[in-house]
XYZ file of C-alpha atoms in Angstrom:
186
model
C 0.000 0.000 0.000
C 1.360 3.392 -0.928
C 2.017 6.228 1.511
C -0.666 8.357 -0.176
C -3.284 5.647 0.254
C -2.266 5.108 3.852
C -2.539 8.844 4.578
C -5.919 8.964 2.811
C -7.143 6.357 5.296
C -5.413 7.608 8.453
C -6.197 11.338 8.129
C -10.017 10.910 7.961
C -9.864 8.489 10.897
C -7.875 10.996 12.961
C -10.304 13.786 12.009
C -13.305 11.655 12.965
C -11.697 10.730 16.299
C -10.855 14.388 16.999
C -14.426 15.439 16.209
C -15.789 12.663 18.433
C -13.504 13.753 21.279
C -14.625 17.361 20.821
C -18.300 16.324 20.867
C -17.795 14.281 24.045
C -15.931 17.176 25.659
C -18.703 19.666 24.804
C -21.365 17.280 26.067
C -19.519 16.785 29.349
C -19.030 20.545 29.761
C -22.737 21.208 29.103
C -23.728 18.467 31.537
C -21.393 19.828 34.236
C -22.801 23.346 33.721
C -26.387 22.095 34.075
C -25.542 20.046 37.186
C -23.898 23.056 38.824
C -26.681 25.460 37.883
C -29.648 23.259 38.772
C -28.228 21.272 41.682
C -30.512 18.413 42.769
C -33.099 19.516 40.217
C -30.796 18.213 37.451
C -31.029 14.621 38.685
C -34.742 14.948 39.417
C -35.415 16.153 35.864
C -33.287 13.360 34.370
C -35.135 10.744 36.465
C -38.529 12.059 35.328
C -37.553 12.264 31.669
C -37.414 9.667 28.921
C -33.656 10.110 28.649
C -30.803 12.391 29.689
C -30.742 14.314 26.412
C -34.445 15.190 26.656
C -33.981 16.276 30.267
C -31.012 18.441 29.377
C -32.996 20.070 26.562
C -35.752 20.816 29.080
C -33.248 22.390 31.476
C -31.707 24.483 28.683
C -35.203 25.690 27.788
C -35.762 26.664 31.422
C -32.521 28.640 31.291
C -33.632 30.453 28.118
C -37.015 31.332 29.621
C -35.399 32.438 32.879
C -32.831 34.585 31.103
C -35.675 36.434 29.362
C -37.305 37.284 32.717
C -36.593 40.518 34.538
C -35.497 38.986 37.858
C -34.336 41.638 40.274
C -33.357 41.983 43.907
C -35.797 43.754 46.172
C -35.194 47.298 47.323
C -34.372 47.536 51.049
C -37.817 48.955 51.902
C -39.552 45.965 50.307
C -37.152 43.520 51.962
C -37.948 45.052 55.359
C -41.704 44.894 54.678
C -41.466 41.235 53.673
C -39.420 40.441 56.760
C -42.105 42.022 58.968
C -44.866 40.170 57.119
C -43.015 36.870 57.548
C -42.716 37.498 61.294
C -46.475 38.074 61.461
C -47.155 34.849 59.569
C -44.921 32.903 61.965
C -46.702 34.430 64.976
C -50.063 33.524 63.442
C -49.014 29.853 63.412
C -49.448 29.561 67.186
C -53.196 30.176 67.078
C -54.080 29.383 63.463
C -51.603 26.964 61.900
C -53.660 26.290 58.758
C -54.165 29.982 58.077
C -50.472 30.642 58.676
C -49.461 28.025 56.085
C -51.853 29.538 53.533
C -50.503 32.998 54.309
C -46.918 31.722 54.010
C -47.750 30.329 50.569
C -49.299 33.637 49.497
C -46.341 35.580 50.891
C -43.803 33.433 49.014
C -45.836 33.821 45.812
C -46.013 37.583 46.323
C -42.266 37.729 46.924
C -41.655 35.748 43.740
C -43.862 38.164 41.817
C -42.108 41.230 43.206
C -38.730 39.737 42.300
C -39.958 39.327 38.699
C -40.890 35.647 38.570
C -44.129 34.762 36.796
C -46.619 33.173 39.178
C -49.084 31.617 36.742
C -49.053 28.120 38.213
C -47.108 25.931 40.587
C -45.464 23.763 37.906
C -44.236 26.803 35.987
C -43.107 28.458 39.228
C -41.024 25.378 39.976
C -39.433 25.451 36.528
C -38.658 29.165 36.749
C -37.233 28.888 40.264
C -35.162 25.826 39.372
C -32.674 27.864 37.352
C -31.354 29.894 40.288
C -32.892 28.199 43.298
C -32.628 24.490 42.500
C -31.279 23.673 45.943
C -34.410 24.959 47.719
C -37.024 23.488 45.396
C -37.573 20.423 47.560
C -38.566 22.788 50.361
C -41.089 24.463 48.088
C -42.469 21.128 46.853
C -42.868 19.800 50.395
C -44.505 22.999 51.646
C -46.867 23.128 48.691
C -47.869 19.497 49.199
C -48.815 20.172 52.830
C -50.606 23.361 51.828
C -52.668 21.284 49.384
C -53.466 18.784 52.147
C -54.417 21.681 54.380
C -56.861 22.985 51.759
C -58.662 19.650 52.142
C -58.321 19.772 55.974
C -56.078 16.683 55.862
C -52.818 18.117 57.243
C -51.682 17.420 60.795
C -50.279 20.169 62.980
C -46.841 18.581 62.652
C -47.128 18.618 58.860
C -48.188 22.268 59.010
C -45.186 23.069 61.212
C -42.933 21.340 58.703
C -44.519 23.326 55.872
C -43.695 26.559 57.701
C -40.063 25.456 58.018
C -39.989 24.667 54.291
C -41.651 27.943 53.332
C -39.157 29.816 55.506
C -36.233 28.248 53.608
C -37.739 29.309 50.266
C -38.687 32.730 51.615
C -35.178 33.411 52.938
C -33.590 32.225 49.680
C -35.804 34.520 47.600
C -35.452 37.435 49.989
C -31.657 37.173 49.970
C -31.568 36.961 46.163
C -30.327 33.390 46.328
C -27.484 34.220 48.679
C -25.765 36.485 46.146
C -24.406 39.775 47.338
C -26.840 42.638 46.929
C -25.748 45.534 44.734
C -24.337 48.531 46.565
C -26.946 51.115 47.460
C -26.360 54.778 46.881
């Protein structure tokens, strides 16, 4: 076999292998980015999907939708008002636990709205929050589940107490802008 023929075989093989390595590298980088951005929500989405690629497309779509939203930190006055309202909701729990859980749910939804998140339905709220708050979504799911039980008068006081703890975690995460430093105020 001549050198030219050998090169004509080897060069395309090397190119194909290089392209395959590049594709694998890009896939791994994208996967790592999604895992870091979504936290536990990445695995949850993969488990609920037909396959990993479909789940990753879903997560990328969530990112695109989220990036188009006007998410903003709260001004200090609003943050203080929300903090006072949360304290009132917690105090209400002593005498009216069911009402307090409903009020906590409304307060978290209001806070989401004021931050710029759409609030058109729980499933969409979860998807929108998952992009920046994936590590607190289980709190929101658990709280919402108890709130739903409470609407049917099926939640125990202990479940209601747990819901308040979960709502507080979500509330604090949203109020603190996900733990990121707030912009300097002038």
